[in-house]
Structures are given as C-alpha cells and as structure tokens.
Short mmCIF file of C-alpha atoms in Angstrom, two decimals:
data_model
loop_
_atom_site.label_atom_id
_atom_site.label_comp_id
_atom_site.label_asym_id
_atom_site.label_seq_id
_atom_site.Cartn_x
_atom_site.Cartn_y
_atom_site.Cartn_z
CA MET A 10 0.00 0.00 0.00
CA PRO A 11 1.45 3.42 -0.92
CA LYS A 12 2.59 5.69 1.85
CA ILE A 13 0.62 8.60 0.36
CA GLU A 14 -2.59 7.77 -1.42
CA LYS A 15 -3.23 11.15 -3.07
CA TRP A 16 -0.60 13.46 -4.48
CA ASP A 17 -2.54 16.54 -3.39
CA GLU A 18 -2.05 15.47 0.24
CA VAL A 19 1.68 15.96 -0.28
CA ASN A 20 1.80 19.12 -2.43
CA GLY A 21 1.53 21.38 0.60
CA ALA A 22 4.40 19.54 2.32
CA SER A 23 8.12 20.23 2.00
CA ALA A 24 10.08 19.57 -1.17
CA GLU A 25 11.81 16.67 0.62
CA SER A 26 8.41 15.11 1.44
CA ARG A 27 7.34 15.44 -2.19
CA MET A 28 10.59 13.82 -3.34
CA GLU A 29 10.16 10.98 -0.85
CA ALA A 30 6.56 10.43 -1.99
CA PHE A 31 7.69 10.34 -5.61
CA LEU A 32 10.52 7.89 -4.93
CA GLU A 33 8.32 5.60 -2.79
CA SER A 34 5.31 5.62 -5.12
CA VAL A 35 4.03 2.21 -6.17
CA THR A 36 2.34 3.69 -9.23
CA ASP A 37 3.91 5.28 -12.28
CA SER A 38 4.39 8.95 -11.46
CA TYR A 39 6.21 12.15 -12.35
CA ALA A 40 7.87 14.96 -10.42
CA ILE A 41 8.38 18.52 -11.63
CA MET A 42 11.65 19.95 -10.30
CA GLN A 43 12.58 23.62 -10.51
CA LEU A 44 15.69 25.54 -9.45
CA ARG A 45 15.63 26.91 -5.93
CA ARG A 46 15.51 30.71 -5.83
CA THR A 47 18.98 31.43 -4.50
CA ASP A 48 21.93 33.55 -5.61
CA GLU A 49 23.79 30.32 -6.39
CA THR A 50 21.19 29.23 -8.98
CA ALA A 51 20.39 32.66 -10.49
CA GLN A 52 22.67 32.31 -13.51
CA ASP A 53 21.43 28.78 -14.33
CA ARG A 54 17.77 29.74 -14.34
CA PHE A 55 16.17 29.38 -17.80
CA MET A 56 19.51 28.45 -19.45
CA ASN A 57 19.65 25.71 -22.06
CA TYR A 58 21.85 22.65 -21.69
CA ASP A 59 24.40 23.80 -24.29
CA TRP A 60 25.00 26.96 -22.23
CA LEU A 61 25.56 24.83 -19.12
CA GLU A 62 28.09 22.67 -20.96
CA ARG A 63 29.96 25.69 -22.38
CA SER A 64 30.08 27.12 -18.84
CA GLY A 65 31.48 23.87 -17.45
CA ARG A 66 28.34 23.30 -15.39
CA VAL A 67 25.88 20.44 -14.96
CA PRO A 68 22.46 20.34 -13.27
CA GLU A 69 22.93 19.49 -9.59
CA ILE A 70 20.24 17.90 -7.42
CA ASP A 71 21.16 20.26 -4.57
CA HIS A 72 20.01 23.22 -6.65
CA TYR A 73 16.53 21.83 -7.33
CA GLU A 74 13.35 21.33 -5.36
CA VAL A 75 10.31 19.22 -6.20
CA VAL A 76 7.41 21.59 -6.81
CA TYR A 77 4.80 19.05 -7.92
CA VAL A 78 4.19 15.32 -8.16
CA GLY A 79 1.43 13.45 -9.94
CA ASP A 80 0.31 10.14 -11.39
CA LEU A 81 1.69 9.40 -14.83
CA SER A 82 -0.68 8.46 -17.63
CA HIS A 83 0.57 5.50 -19.61
CA SER A 84 2.08 6.13 -23.01
CA ALA A 85 4.36 3.95 -25.08
CA ASP A 86 6.28 6.97 -26.40
CA LEU A 87 8.57 8.74 -23.91
CA ASN A 88 8.76 11.94 -25.99
CA ALA A 89 4.98 12.14 -26.28
CA MET A 90 4.69 11.72 -22.51
CA LEU A 91 7.23 14.49 -21.83
CA GLU A 92 5.65 16.82 -24.40
CA GLY A 93 2.23 16.15 -22.84
CA LEU A 94 3.56 17.20 -19.43
CA TYR A 95 5.13 20.29 -21.00
CA VAL A 96 1.80 21.31 -22.50
CA GLN A 97 -0.06 20.52 -19.27
CA PHE A 98 2.24 22.69 -17.14
CA ASN A 99 2.10 25.58 -19.61
CA VAL A 100 -1.48 25.56 -20.92
CA ALA A 101 -3.66 23.68 -18.42
CA ARG A 102 -1.73 23.75 -15.14
CA PRO A 103 -3.33 21.97 -12.19
CA GLU A 104 -5.04 24.38 -9.78
CA ASP A 105 -2.77 23.33 -6.91
CA PHE A 106 0.47 23.81 -8.90
CA ARG A 107 2.51 26.62 -7.32
CA GLY A 108 5.62 26.66 -9.53
CA HIS A 109 6.24 28.70 -12.67
CA SER A 110 5.29 27.38 -16.12
CA LEU A 111 7.45 24.44 -17.15
CA SER A 112 10.49 26.11 -18.71
CA VAL A 113 14.08 25.62 -19.84
CA SER A 114 16.26 24.50 -16.89
CA ASP A 115 13.40 22.63 -15.16
CA ILE A 116 13.63 18.86 -14.75
CA VAL A 117 10.90 16.26 -15.21
CA ALA A 118 11.53 13.03 -13.30
CA LEU A 119 9.54 9.98 -14.41
CA ARG A 120 8.99 6.79 -12.45
CA GLN A 121 7.85 3.94 -14.70
CA ASN A 122 7.71 0.33 -13.53
CA GLY A 123 9.98 1.25 -10.62
CA VAL A 124 12.65 2.86 -12.83
CA VAL A 125 13.35 6.59 -12.41
CA SER A 126 14.65 8.76 -15.25
CA CYS A 127 15.27 12.52 -15.24
CA HIS A 128 14.87 14.85 -18.21
CA TYR A 129 16.18 18.43 -18.50
CA VAL A 130 13.77 20.81 -20.25
CA ASP A 131 15.95 22.23 -23.04
CA SER A 132 15.38 24.97 -25.61
CA VAL A 133 13.94 22.35 -27.93
CA GLY A 134 12.81 19.09 -26.41
CA PHE A 135 14.32 17.29 -23.42
CA ARG A 136 17.74 15.94 -22.53
CA GLU A 137 18.01 12.84 -20.36
CA LEU A 138 20.18 13.20 -17.24
CA PRO A 139 21.51 9.76 -16.30
CA GLY A 140 22.70 9.68 -12.70
CA PHE A 141 21.02 12.97 -11.71
CA LEU A 142 19.23 11.36 -8.73
CA GLN A 143 22.21 9.50 -7.31
CA PRO A 144 21.37 8.33 -3.77
CA GLU A 145 24.34 10.12 -2.19
CA ASN A 146 23.35 13.44 -3.81
CA TYR A 147 19.77 13.20 -2.58
CA LEU A 148 20.86 12.16 0.92
CA ARG A 149 23.32 15.06 1.16
CA ASN A 150 20.63 17.52 0.06
CA ALA A 151 18.10 16.19 2.56
CA GLU A 152 20.64 16.26 5.37
CA MET A 153 21.79 19.81 4.57
CA SER A 154 18.21 21.05 4.81
CA MET A 155 17.73 19.57 8.31
CA GLU A 156 21.18 19.34 9.95
CA ASP A 157 21.71 21.46 13.08
CA ASP A 158 25.46 20.99 12.94
CA TYR A 159 26.61 21.77 9.35
CA ASN A 160 30.12 20.48 9.97
CA GLN A 161 28.63 17.04 10.63
CA LEU A 162 27.40 16.07 7.12
CA ASP A 163 27.87 12.38 7.74
CA GLY A 164 24.62 10.74 6.67
CA ILE A 165 23.09 11.05 10.15
CA VAL A 166 20.76 14.03 10.60
CA ASN A 167 21.26 16.09 13.79
CA ASP A 168 23.41 13.41 15.36
CA ALA A 169 25.51 15.83 17.44
CA SER A 170 22.66 17.59 19.22
CA LYS A 171 20.05 14.90 19.87
CA GLU A 172 19.77 11.19 20.14
CA SER A 173 17.04 9.57 18.13
CA THR A 174 14.64 7.42 20.11
CA GLN A 175 13.21 5.84 17.01
CA GLU A 176 15.19 4.16 14.23
CA ARG A 177 14.20 5.61 10.84
CA PRO A 178 14.94 3.76 7.63
CA SER A 179 17.89 5.25 5.77
CA VAL A 180 16.92 7.15 2.63
CA LEU A 181 20.24 6.10 1.11
CA GLU A 182 19.52 2.44 1.75
CA GLN A 183 15.99 2.79 0.32
CA LEU A 184 17.36 4.42 -2.84
CA LYS A 185 20.07 1.77 -3.22
CA MET A 186 17.50 -1.03 -2.85
CA GLU A 187 15.22 0.70 -5.37
CA ARG A 188 18.09 1.12 -7.84
CA ASP A 189 19.19 -2.52 -7.49
CA ARG A 190 15.69 -4.02 -7.54
CA PRO A 191 15.08 -6.01 -10.74
CA THR A 192 12.36 -4.53 -12.88
CA GLU A 193 9.40 -6.66 -13.75
CA PRO A 194 6.08 -5.77 -15.29
CA PRO A 195 3.37 -4.73 -12.81
CA LYS A 196 0.97 -7.46 -11.78
CA ARG A 197 -2.74 -6.96 -12.23
CA ALA A 198 -5.02 -7.71 -9.35
CA ALA A 199 -7.65 -10.38 -9.89
CA ARG A 200 -11.07 -8.88 -10.57
CA VAL A 201 -13.53 -9.41 -7.77
CA VAL A 202 -17.00 -10.27 -8.98
CA ASP A 203 -19.82 -8.67 -7.06
CA ASP A 204 -22.94 -10.77 -6.37
CA ARG A 205 -24.98 -8.17 -8.27
CA GLU A 206 -22.98 -8.81 -11.47
CA ILE A 207 -23.92 -12.50 -11.62
#
C-alpha cells in the first residue's frame, strides 16, 4: 500500500516530502523539479543545456526542489509523454500547482515500472540526465536542509545535538534497494465479482 494515497495530500508539504513520496510511489508517477531561488542558482535559471556545458556546469540535485508530483498516464512513447507534461504545465496547469510554467532548466523526473529517469527541459525538447538522482546526492541535500550541525554532514541528521529514540529507515539504503531491484512488469489484481454482477 502506498505511503501517500493522493498526491494533493503531499503538495503542501516540504520539497523533501514530495521527493520521498515520488521515490516511494508504487504507481507510475512524475515529479516537476525547478531551481531553488537562491543567488547560487540565479545564472542557471532558464539556461539551455548547451549553455551549461559551455560554462562547465551540470544540473545538480542540490540546486533543485520538487514543486509538484502526480500520477503518470501510460504512453508507449517517452517523448509524447514528456511533451504532454510540457503542455499541461504551460497551458492547463493543475489548480494546486505553485511553480512557474514548465520552462528551460526545469527537470521532469519519471517513475515507470519502478525505474526513475530525469529529463532536462531544453530549448527544444528534453535531454536525459543519467545519474542525476544519485542516492548520495539526494541524501546530502536532505541532510543539509535539516542538519543542526553543518560540519557534521555524515549521513546522520542532527546526530551531534540529539539522540534519536526511534530508528528511521535510511533514505540512502531505500534508494540503493530501489536502484538494485530487478524490474518486472506490474501485476494486475484479480477482478472481484460482485454478487450483483452474476
């Protein structure tokens, strides 16, 4: 059973909660990621991928936040799916979407059959970003946002100031298990026949 049953229950939560919901989803889903509004990301905002390469830069997970997650409609064509999301987040945005229109420098993450892929919105089309959501990058970002003691970025959140009374599953371990899990087609549940249908 999924941890979060409706995406709109999570959209008001933190970017880390939205990312966790996306990564733990049992259904095919997508996440819209946009650059955080900081001085560090100002020059990357709305820049195409060629500009990043010429500048010796690459998109970094630490610079992005998840602004929206949703269920993914099934399509055999990846490009058609990405273009459909582009149109949706420019022409018919969901009412609860709080980000800017999907634009160059944004990232669309897709989770299909348990496999996550990330796609940079470029000037024309999308560019796949293999390795963008590496477990260690996501863990570092999550820890930086919650750590009391910034010189203690060690994979354990707030370990210097408090002792945890409850053991929480490691996000890094969850991501590693998800990455290493063999992919298999989803299984369909058997249809239950109601007495009224007979």
